[in-house]
PDB file of C-alpha atoms in Angstrom:
ATOM      1  CA  UNK A   1     -21.831   4.176  18.497  1.00  0.00           C
ATOM      2  CA  UNK A   2     -20.280   2.667  15.372  1.00  0.00           C
ATOM      3  CA  UNK A   3     -23.154   0.234  15.007  1.00  0.00           C
ATOM      4  CA  UNK A   4     -25.546   3.092  14.305  1.00  0.00           C
ATOM      5  CA  UNK A   5     -23.663   4.311  11.251  1.00  0.00           C
ATOM      6  CA  UNK A   6     -25.546   4.576   7.976  1.00  0.00           C
ATOM      7  CA  UNK A   7     -24.450   4.999   4.396  1.00  0.00           C
ATOM      8  CA  UNK A   8     -25.305   8.690   4.728  1.00  0.00           C
ATOM      9  CA  UNK A   9     -23.091   9.019   7.789  1.00  0.00           C
ATOM     10  CA  UNK A  10     -20.059   7.519   6.119  1.00  0.00           C
ATOM     11  CA  UNK A  11     -20.615   9.679   3.088  1.00  0.00           C
ATOM     12  CA  UNK A  12     -20.528  12.749   5.334  1.00  0.00           C
ATOM     13  CA  UNK A  13     -17.386  11.440   7.051  1.00  0.00           C
ATOM     14  CA  UNK A  14     -15.641  11.016   3.755  1.00  0.00           C
ATOM     15  CA  UNK A  15     -16.753  14.426   2.395  1.00  0.00           C
ATOM     16  CA  UNK A  16     -13.712  16.381   1.357  1.00  0.00           C
ATOM     17  CA  UNK A  17     -11.475  13.325   1.865  1.00  0.00           C
ATOM     18  CA  UNK A  18     -12.219  11.175  -1.145  1.00  0.00           C
ATOM     19  CA  UNK A  19     -10.431  11.522  -4.449  1.00  0.00           C
ATOM     20  CA  UNK A  20     -12.165  11.211  -7.796  1.00  0.00           C
ATOM     21  CA  UNK A  21     -13.900   7.868  -8.287  1.00  0.00           C
ATOM     22  CA  UNK A  22     -12.259   5.412 -10.640  1.00  0.00           C
ATOM     23  CA  UNK A  23     -13.160   2.227 -12.345  1.00  0.00           C
ATOM     24  CA  UNK A  24     -12.311  -0.213 -10.943  1.00  0.00           C
ATOM     25  CA  UNK A  25       5.254  -1.810  -5.511  1.00  0.00           C
ATOM     26  CA  UNK A  26      30.925  -7.413   8.417  1.00  0.00           C
ATOM     27  CA  UNK A  27      33.342  -9.430   9.282  1.00  0.00           C
ATOM     28  CA  UNK A  28      36.112  -7.640  11.218  1.00  0.00           C
ATOM     29  CA  UNK A  29      39.336  -6.848   9.366  1.00  0.00           C
ATOM     30  CA  UNK A  30      42.043  -9.376  10.309  1.00  0.00           C
ATOM     31  CA  UNK A  31      44.846  -7.947  12.385  1.00  0.00           C
ATOM     32  CA  UNK A  32      48.345  -7.820  10.953  1.00  0.00           C
ATOM     33  CA  UNK A  33      50.706 -10.556  12.110  1.00  0.00           C
ATOM     34  CA  UNK A  34      52.712  -8.658  14.700  1.00  0.00           C
ATOM     35  CA  UNK A  35      55.182 -11.567  15.038  1.00  0.00           C
ATOM     36  CA  UNK A  36      56.297 -11.380  11.412  1.00  0.00           C
ATOM     37  CA  UNK A  37      59.860  -9.996  10.888  1.00  0.00           C
ATOM     38  CA  UNK A  38      60.261  -6.460   9.728  1.00  0.00           C
ATOM     39  CA  UNK A  39      60.937  -6.449   5.979  1.00  0.00           C
ATOM     40  CA  UNK A  40      64.326  -5.095   4.923  1.00  0.00           C
ATOM     41  CA  UNK A  41      62.930  -3.421   1.852  1.00  0.00           C
ATOM     42  CA  UNK A  42      61.601   0.121   2.308  1.00  0.00           C
ATOM     43  CA  UNK A  43      58.104   0.028   3.703  1.00  0.00           C
ATOM     44  CA  UNK A  44      55.347   1.663   1.703  1.00  0.00           C
ATOM     45  CA  UNK A  45      53.769   4.874   2.947  1.00  0.00           C
ATOM     46  CA  UNK A  46      51.423   4.336   5.857  1.00  0.00           C
ATOM     47  CA  UNK A  47      47.777   4.861   4.973  1.00  0.00           C
ATOM     48  CA  UNK A  48      46.036   7.777   6.588  1.00  0.00           C
ATOM     49  CA  UNK A  49      43.949   6.856   9.615  1.00  0.00           C
ATOM     50  CA  UNK A  50      40.172   6.908   9.278  1.00  0.00           C
ATOM     51  CA  UNK A  51      38.711  10.381   9.384  1.00  0.00           C
ATOM     52  CA  UNK A  52      36.884  11.607  12.423  1.00  0.00           C
ATOM     53  CA  UNK A  53      33.648  11.503  10.419  1.00  0.00           C
ATOM     54  CA  UNK A  54      33.785   7.708   9.955  1.00  0.00           C
ATOM     55  CA  UNK A  55      31.987   6.830  13.222  1.00  0.00           C
ATOM     56  CA  UNK A  56      29.231   9.305  12.404  1.00  0.00           C
ATOM     57  CA  UNK A  57      28.780   7.802   8.950  1.00  0.00           C
ATOM     58  CA  UNK A  58      28.498   4.320  10.445  1.00  0.00           C
ATOM     59  CA  UNK A  59      25.943   5.538  12.950  1.00  0.00           C
ATOM     60  CA  UNK A  60      23.945   7.086  10.123  1.00  0.00           C
ATOM     61  CA  UNK A  61      23.865   3.770   8.264  1.00  0.00           C
ATOM     62  CA  UNK A  62      22.597   1.972  11.357  1.00  0.00           C
ATOM     63  CA  UNK A  63      19.969   4.656  11.886  1.00  0.00           C
ATOM     64  CA  UNK A  64      18.681   4.260   8.341  1.00  0.00           C
ATOM     65  CA  UNK A  65      17.884   0.595   8.872  1.00  0.00           C
ATOM     66  CA  UNK A  66      16.497   0.950  12.389  1.00  0.00           C
ATOM     67  CA  UNK A  67      12.885  -0.198  12.772  1.00  0.00           C
ATOM     68  CA  UNK A  68      10.238   2.450  12.313  1.00  0.00           C
ATOM     69  CA  UNK A  69       8.279   3.483  15.390  1.00  0.00           C
ATOM     70  CA  UNK A  70       4.670   4.643  15.192  1.00  0.00           C
ATOM     71  CA  UNK A  71       2.497   5.570  18.164  1.00  0.00           C
ATOM     72  CA  UNK A  72       5.111   4.097  20.474  1.00  0.00           C
ATOM     73  CA  UNK A  73       5.095   0.686  18.781  1.00  0.00           C
ATOM     74  CA  UNK A  74       7.585  -0.976  16.451  1.00  0.00           C
ATOM     75  CA  UNK A  75       6.387  -1.333  12.867  1.00  0.00           C
ATOM     76  CA  UNK A  76       6.808  -4.669  11.138  1.00  0.00           C
ATOM     77  CA  UNK A  77       7.684  -4.829   7.482  1.00  0.00           C
ATOM     78  CA  UNK A  78       5.608  -7.318   5.519  1.00  0.00           C
ATOM     79  CA  UNK A  79       4.632  -7.982   1.897  1.00  0.00           C
ATOM     80  CA  UNK A  80       1.133  -8.065   0.464  1.00  0.00           C
ATOM     81  CA  UNK A  81      -0.454 -11.499   0.735  1.00  0.00           C
ATOM     82  CA  UNK A  82      -0.345 -13.130  -2.694  1.00  0.00           C
ATOM     83  CA  UNK A  83      -3.807 -14.689  -2.522  1.00  0.00           C
ATOM     84  CA  UNK A  84      -5.368 -11.222  -2.267  1.00  0.00           C
ATOM     85  CA  UNK A  85      -3.771  -9.860  -5.443  1.00  0.00           C
ATOM     86  CA  UNK A  86      -6.255  -8.873  -8.122  1.00  0.00           C
ATOM     87  CA  UNK A  87      -4.276 -10.432 -10.975  1.00  0.00           C
ATOM     88  CA  UNK A  88      -5.209 -13.979  -9.973  1.00  0.00           C
ATOM     89  CA  UNK A  89      -8.927 -13.199  -9.812  1.00  0.00           C
ATOM     90  CA  UNK A  90      -9.445 -11.748 -13.305  1.00  0.00           C
ATOM     91  CA  UNK A  91     -11.450 -13.688 -15.880  1.00  0.00           C
ATOM     92  CA  UNK A  92      -9.429 -14.885 -18.871  1.00  0.00           C
ATOM     93  CA  UNK A  93     -10.784 -15.297 -22.382  1.00  0.00           C
ATOM     94  CA  UNK A  94     -10.374 -18.862 -23.508  1.00  0.00           C
ATOM     95  CA  UNK A  95      -9.541 -20.135 -20.021  1.00  0.00           C
ATOM     96  CA  UNK A  96      -9.874 -23.870 -19.513  1.00  0.00           C
ATOM     97  CA  UNK A  97     -12.342 -25.377 -17.078  1.00  0.00           C
ATOM     98  CA  UNK A  98      -9.527 -25.901 -14.581  1.00  0.00           C
ATOM     99  CA  UNK A  99      -8.355 -22.282 -14.918  1.00  0.00           C
ATOM    100  CA  UNK A 100     -11.878 -20.959 -14.461  1.00  0.00           C
ATOM    101  CA  UNK A 101     -12.270 -23.061 -11.329  1.00  0.00           C
ATOM    102  CA  UNK A 102      -8.956 -21.724  -9.984  1.00  0.00           C
ATOM    103  CA  UNK A 103      -9.982 -18.116 -10.660  1.00  0.00           C
ATOM    104  CA  UNK A 104     -13.358 -18.614  -8.991  1.00  0.00           C
ATOM    105  CA  UNK A 105     -11.692 -20.201  -5.953  1.00  0.00           C
ATOM    106  CA  UNK A 106      -9.220 -17.287  -5.726  1.00  0.00           C
ATOM    107  CA  UNK A 107     -12.077 -14.761  -5.778  1.00  0.00           C
ATOM    108  CA  UNK A 108     -13.984 -16.618  -3.087  1.00  0.00           C
ATOM    109  CA  UNK A 109     -10.952 -16.956  -0.830  1.00  0.00           C
ATOM    110  CA  UNK A 110     -10.213 -13.240  -1.190  1.00  0.00           C
ATOM    111  CA  UNK A 111     -13.792 -12.158  -0.478  1.00  0.00           C
ATOM    112  CA  UNK A 112     -14.168 -14.534   2.470  1.00  0.00           C
ATOM    113  CA  UNK A 113     -10.930 -13.291   4.033  1.00  0.00           C
ATOM    114  CA  UNK A 114     -11.806  -9.621   3.569  1.00  0.00           C
ATOM    115  CA  UNK A 115     -15.297 -10.207   4.941  1.00  0.00           C
ATOM    116  CA  UNK A 116     -13.928 -11.858   8.076  1.00  0.00           C
ATOM    117  CA  UNK A 117     -11.275  -9.210   8.615  1.00  0.00           C
ATOM    118  CA  UNK A 118     -13.011  -6.011   7.525  1.00  0.00           C
ATOM    119  CA  UNK A 119     -16.778  -6.469   7.196  1.00  0.00           C
ATOM    120  CA  UNK A 120     -19.529  -7.762   4.937  1.00  0.00           C
ATOM    121  CA  UNK A 121     -20.090  -5.949   1.645  1.00  0.00           C
ATOM    122  CA  UNK A 122     -23.626  -6.454   0.362  1.00  0.00           C
ATOM    123  CA  UNK A 123     -23.662  -8.915  -2.524  1.00  0.00           C
ATOM    124  CA  UNK A 124     -20.262 -10.405  -1.699  1.00  0.00           C
ATOM    125  CA  UNK A 125     -19.398 -13.089   0.814  1.00  0.00           C
ATOM    126  CA  UNK A 126     -21.488 -14.288   3.709  1.00  0.00           C
ATOM    127  CA  UNK A 127     -22.960 -12.245   6.523  1.00  0.00           C
ATOM    128  CA  UNK A 128     -22.218 -15.233   8.753  1.00  0.00           C
ATOM    129  CA  UNK A 129     -18.516 -14.339   8.480  1.00  0.00           C
ATOM    130  CA  UNK A 130     -19.146 -10.781   9.675  1.00  0.00           C
ATOM    131  CA  UNK A 131     -22.552  -9.301  10.412  1.00  0.00           C
ATOM    132  CA  UNK A 132     -21.312  -5.708  10.186  1.00  0.00           C
ATOM    133  CA  UNK A 133     -20.488  -3.742   7.041  1.00  0.00           C
ATOM    134  CA  UNK A 134     -16.990  -2.208   6.756  1.00  0.00           C
ATOM    135  CA  UNK A 135     -18.209   1.319   7.474  1.00  0.00           C
ATOM    136  CA  UNK A 136     -19.181   0.071  10.940  1.00  0.00           C
ATOM    137  CA  UNK A 137     -15.432  -0.045  11.632  1.00  0.00           C
ATOM    138  CA  UNK A 138     -14.516   3.147   9.783  1.00  0.00           C
ATOM    139  CA  UNK A 139     -12.614   5.905  11.535  1.00  0.00           C
ATOM    140  CA  UNK A 140     -11.366   9.306  10.563  1.00  0.00           C
ATOM    141  CA  UNK A 141      -7.613   9.771  10.725  1.00  0.00           C
ATOM    142  CA  UNK A 142      -4.946  11.860   9.028  1.00  0.00           C
ATOM    143  CA  UNK A 143      -2.251  10.785   6.609  1.00  0.00           C
ATOM    144  CA  UNK A 144       0.556  13.274   6.000  1.00  0.00           C
ATOM    145  CA  UNK A 145      -1.708  15.888   7.546  1.00  0.00           C
ATOM    146  CA  UNK A 146      -4.616  15.162   5.173  1.00  0.00           C
ATOM    147  CA  UNK A 147      -7.891  13.800   6.633  1.00  0.00           C
ATOM    148  CA  UNK A 148      -9.113  10.416   5.403  1.00  0.00           C
ATOM    149  CA  UNK A 149     -11.649   7.802   6.562  1.00  0.00           C
ATOM    150  CA  UNK A 150     -10.471   4.183   6.521  1.00  0.00           C
ATOM    151  CA  UNK A 151     -11.023   0.895   8.339  1.00  0.00           C
ATOM    152  CA  UNK A 152      -9.679   1.179  11.871  1.00  0.00           C
ATOM    153  CA  UNK A 153      -7.490  -1.913  11.402  1.00  0.00           C
ATOM    154  CA  UNK A 154      -5.234  -0.252   8.826  1.00  0.00           C
ATOM    155  CA  UNK A 155      -4.678   3.030  10.655  1.00  0.00           C
ATOM    156  CA  UNK A 156      -1.493   1.672  12.311  1.00  0.00           C
ATOM    157  CA  UNK A 157      -0.204   0.668   8.858  1.00  0.00           C
ATOM    158  CA  UNK A 158      -0.745   4.197   7.548  1.00  0.00           C
ATOM    159  CA  UNK A 159       1.057   5.561  10.607  1.00  0.00           C
ATOM    160  CA  UNK A 160       4.012   3.268   9.892  1.00  0.00           C
ATOM    161  CA  UNK A 161       4.093   4.371   6.257  1.00  0.00           C
ATOM    162  CA  UNK A 162       3.994   8.042   7.207  1.00  0.00           C
ATOM    163  CA  UNK A 163       6.824   7.653   9.725  1.00  0.00           C
ATOM    164  CA  UNK A 164       8.944   5.842   7.124  1.00  0.00           C
ATOM    165  CA  UNK A 165       8.174   8.430   4.431  1.00  0.00           C
ATOM    166  CA  UNK A 166       9.257  11.249   6.722  1.00  0.00           C
ATOM    167  CA  UNK A 167      12.501   9.417   7.490  1.00  0.00           C
ATOM    168  CA  UNK A 168      13.450   7.697   4.251  1.00  0.00           C
ATOM    169  CA  UNK A 169      12.030   9.874   1.450  1.00  0.00           C
ATOM    170  CA  UNK A 170      13.372  13.280   2.445  1.00  0.00           C
ATOM    171  CA  UNK A 171      15.362  13.516  -0.789  1.00  0.00           C
ATOM    172  CA  UNK A 172      12.083  13.287  -2.702  1.00  0.00           C
ATOM    173  CA  UNK A 173       9.675  15.569  -0.821  1.00  0.00           C
ATOM    174  CA  UNK A 174       6.003  15.268  -1.678  1.00  0.00           C
ATOM    175  CA  UNK A 175       2.973  16.617   0.125  1.00  0.00           C
ATOM    176  CA  UNK A 176      -0.396  15.185  -0.931  1.00  0.00           C
ATOM    177  CA  UNK A 177      -3.362  17.498  -1.257  1.00  0.00           C
ATOM    178  CA  UNK A 178      -6.115  14.869  -1.177  1.00  0.00           C
ATOM    179  CA  UNK A 179      -6.400  11.304   0.083  1.00  0.00           C
ATOM    180  CA  UNK A 180      -9.460   9.162  -0.664  1.00  0.00           C
ATOM    181  CA  UNK A 181     -10.415   6.250   1.549  1.00  0.00           C
ATOM    182  CA  UNK A 182     -13.549   4.210   2.238  1.00  0.00           C
ATOM    183  CA  UNK A 183     -16.512   4.255  -0.142  1.00  0.00           C
ATOM    184  CA  UNK A 184     -20.001   2.772  -0.135  1.00  0.00           C
ATOM    185  CA  UNK A 185     -20.406   2.412  -3.919  1.00  0.00           C
ATOM    186  CA  UNK A 186     -18.513  -0.199  -5.884  1.00  0.00           C
ATOM    187  CA  UNK A 187     -16.553   1.216  -8.818  1.00  0.00           C
ATOM    188  CA  UNK A 188     -16.235  -2.248 -10.368  1.00  0.00           C
ATOM    189  CA  UNK A 189     -19.343  -3.317 -12.247  1.00  0.00           C
ATOM    190  CA  UNK A 190     -18.996  -7.091 -12.375  1.00  0.00           C
ATOM    191  CA  UNK A 191     -17.667  -9.798 -10.040  1.00  0.00           C
ATOM    192  CA  UNK A 192     -15.022  -7.597  -8.403  1.00  0.00           C
ATOM    193  CA  UNK A 193     -15.388  -5.602  -5.238  1.00  0.00           C
ATOM    194  CA  UNK A 194     -13.132  -2.601  -4.735  1.00  0.00           C
ATOM    195  CA  UNK A 195     -10.946  -2.572  -1.647  1.00  0.00           C
ATOM    196  CA  UNK A 196     -12.223   0.958  -1.076  1.00  0.00           C
ATOM    197  CA  UNK A 197     -15.488  -0.670   0.053  1.00  0.00           C
ATOM    198  CA  UNK A 198     -13.594  -2.548   2.746  1.00  0.00           C
ATOM    199  CA  UNK A 199     -11.892   0.667   3.828  1.00  0.00           C
ATOM    200  CA  UNK A 200      -8.414  -0.738   3.163  1.00  0.00           C
ATOM    201  CA  UNK A 201      -7.477   1.295   0.069  1.00  0.00           C
ATOM    202  CA  UNK A 202      -6.341   4.895  -0.324  1.00  0.00           C
ATOM    203  CA  UNK A 203      -6.049   7.091  -3.418  1.00  0.00           C
ATOM    204  CA  UNK A 204      -3.420   9.823  -3.315  1.00  0.00           C
ATOM    205  CA  UNK A 205      -3.897  12.947  -5.436  1.00  0.00           C
ATOM    206  CA  UNK A 206      -6.010  11.403  -8.179  1.00  0.00           C
ATOM    207  CA  UNK A 207      -5.600  14.545 -10.278  1.00  0.00           C
ATOM    208  CA  UNK A 208      -1.813  14.063 -10.365  1.00  0.00           C
ATOM    209  CA  UNK A 209      -1.471  10.265 -10.307  1.00  0.00           C
ATOM    210  CA  UNK A 210      -3.780   8.823 -12.997  1.00  0.00           C
ATOM    211  CA  UNK A 211      -5.284   5.409 -13.655  1.00  0.00           C
ATOM    212  CA  UNK A 212      -4.444   5.137 -17.345  1.00  0.00           C
ATOM    213  CA  UNK A 213      -6.400   1.957 -18.077  1.00  0.00           C
ATOM    214  CA  UNK A 214      -9.505   2.732 -16.055  1.00  0.00           C
ATOM    215  CA  UNK A 215     -12.725   3.632 -17.859  1.00  0.00           C
ATOM    216  CA  UNK A 216     -14.114   7.117 -18.186  1.00  0.00           C
ATOM    217  CA  UNK A 217     -11.917  10.158 -18.673  1.00  0.00           C
ATOM    218  CA  UNK A 218      -8.698   8.594 -17.371  1.00  0.00           C
ATOM    219  CA  UNK A 219      -7.178   7.445 -20.693  1.00  0.00           C
ATOM    220  CA  UNK A 220      -7.475  11.039 -21.933  1.00  0.00           C
ATOM    221  CA  UNK A 221      -5.185  12.386 -19.228  1.00  0.00           C
ATOM    222  CA  UNK A 222      -2.046  14.006 -20.642  1.00  0.00           C
ATOM    223  CA  UNK A 223       0.156  11.763 -18.500  1.00  0.00           C
ATOM    224  CA  UNK A 224      -1.488   8.689 -20.045  1.00  0.00           C
ATOM    225  CA  UNK A 225      -0.877   9.851 -23.618  1.00  0.00           C
ATOM    226  CA  UNK A 226       2.864  10.360 -23.184  1.00  0.00           C
ATOM    227  CA  UNK A 227       5.279   7.702 -24.369  1.00  0.00           C
ATOM    228  CA  UNK A 228       7.206   6.578 -21.309  1.00  0.00           C
ATOM    229  CA  UNK A 229       9.667   3.859 -20.383  1.00  0.00           C
ATOM    230  CA  UNK A 230       8.084   3.223 -16.984  1.00  0.00           C
ATOM    231  CA  UNK A 231       4.705   3.686 -15.332  1.00  0.00           C
ATOM    232  CA  UNK A 232       6.487   5.700 -12.645  1.00  0.00           C
ATOM    233  CA  UNK A 233       6.919   8.479 -15.213  1.00  0.00           C
ATOM    234  CA  UNK A 234       3.159   8.946 -15.451  1.00  0.00           C
ATOM    235  CA  UNK A 235       2.740  10.154 -11.873  1.00  0.00           C
ATOM    236  CA  UNK A 236       3.871  13.078  -9.735  1.00  0.00           C
ATOM    237  CA  UNK A 237       4.266  10.979  -6.595  1.00  0.00           C
ATOM    238  CA  UNK A 238       7.894   9.895  -6.056  1.00  0.00           C
ATOM    239  CA  UNK A 239       8.837   6.266  -6.630  1.00  0.00           C
ATOM    240  CA  UNK A 240      10.191   6.294  -3.074  1.00  0.00           C
ATOM    241  CA  UNK A 241       6.595   6.490  -1.852  1.00  0.00           C
ATOM    242  CA  UNK A 242       5.688   3.281  -3.671  1.00  0.00           C
ATOM    243  CA  UNK A 243       8.684   1.498  -2.188  1.00  0.00           C
ATOM    244  CA  UNK A 244       7.811   2.598   1.356  1.00  0.00           C
ATOM    245  CA  UNK A 245       4.119   1.692   1.087  1.00  0.00           C
ATOM    246  CA  UNK A 246       5.057  -1.765  -0.157  1.00  0.00           C
ATOM    247  CA  UNK A 247       7.325  -2.365   2.834  1.00  0.00           C
ATOM    248  CA  UNK A 248       4.311  -2.215   5.140  1.00  0.00           C
ATOM    249  CA  UNK A 249       1.802  -4.555   3.528  1.00  0.00           C
ATOM    250  CA  UNK A 250       0.372  -2.299   0.830  1.00  0.00           C
ATOM    251  CA  UNK A 251       0.063  -3.206  -2.835  1.00  0.00           C
ATOM    252  CA  UNK A 252       0.370  -0.496  -5.499  1.00  0.00           C
ATOM    253  CA  UNK A 253      -2.019  -0.873  -8.419  1.00  0.00           C
ATOM    254  CA  UNK A 254       0.495   0.852 -10.660  1.00  0.00           C
ATOM    255  CA  UNK A 255       1.845  -2.695 -11.048  1.00  0.00           C
ATOM    256  CA  UNK A 256      -1.590  -3.878 -12.185  1.00  0.00           C
ATOM    257  CA  UNK A 257      -2.854  -3.864 -15.769  1.00  0.00           C
ATOM    258  CA  UNK A 258      -4.955  -0.841 -14.775  1.00  0.00           C
ATOM    259  CA  UNK A 259      -1.785   1.216 -14.096  1.00  0.00           C
ATOM    260  CA  UNK A 260      -3.676   2.839 -11.242  1.00  0.00           C
ATOM    261  CA  UNK A 261      -0.848   4.989  -9.890  1.00  0.00           C
ATOM    262  CA  UNK A 262      -2.846   6.779  -7.182  1.00  0.00           C
ATOM    263  CA  UNK A 263      -4.046   3.580  -5.503  1.00  0.00           C
ATOM    264  CA  UNK A 264      -2.563   1.674  -2.566  1.00  0.00           C
ATOM    265  CA  UNK A 265      -4.445  -1.168  -0.881  1.00  0.00           C
ATOM    266  CA  UNK A 266      -3.504  -2.921   2.336  1.00  0.00           C
ATOM    267  CA  UNK A 267      -3.171  -6.625   1.565  1.00  0.00           C
ATOM    268  CA  UNK A 268      -0.899  -7.518   4.452  1.00  0.00           C
ATOM    269  CA  UNK A 269      -1.912  -9.236   7.676  1.00  0.00           C
ATOM    270  CA  UNK A 270      -3.602  -6.671   9.956  1.00  0.00           C
ATOM    271  CA  UNK A 271      -2.437  -8.661  12.983  1.00  0.00           C
ATOM    272  CA  UNK A 272       1.215  -8.186  12.002  1.00  0.00           C
ATOM    273  CA  UNK A 273       1.367  -4.419  11.445  1.00  0.00           C
ATOM    274  CA  UNK A 274       3.058  -3.595  14.743  1.00  0.00           C
ATOM    275  CA  UNK A 275       4.777  -5.494  17.534  1.00  0.00           C
TER     276      UNK A 275
END
């Protein structure tokens, strides 16, 4: 029974699955006028007819934009919900009273929503919104063949991402070795609560995709010391992966001030993942 889970149980579930802890992207062609008189001047050479491969190419284009199917259901594309983004919940030095009130309200709205949807994290939100902790809803699944434990509500989203990766990122093959999911310890030490605690975040190959502005050893990673023109150059994971994740409700923290390139968190609407 899920209700009998303990912190020890979820830790055992996640054993071997979690990555290193961190501190806490036509109109048809008009027909020729057949009634027009034939010109007396020499007609130009007739263009070659379309090649036999043209229909196949058109079919390929249609296939590339066809909806993704996962577990027999049609996946919906959706963006992350803006009010859940971390950037609007960070304290600002010198913020006015109005700005501080706005930041506090953004944090509360985010925590209340996540509590209702995914479970109550001790010290954050109200148990009245959800009497169970997130690990009560945790399930083991596989992503790209790698085991991971996440909140059951986002498993369909991961399935949609995997199906899209296998279809749309074949020119940039990448096979993860480790995928981290739910945790029971908060890696943020102040007013923030990591989305790993809600079971809605995954870390992919932390040893290859660093968090250059996290605390601890991360800033010392070779990839973080290199001068680059884009954060994408600091990671081994293809940019195509970021683009696919973000089509299905995930937010990539590589966009965040942390430059956390391993980290994807589901900030979409869990009720709109599949049709």
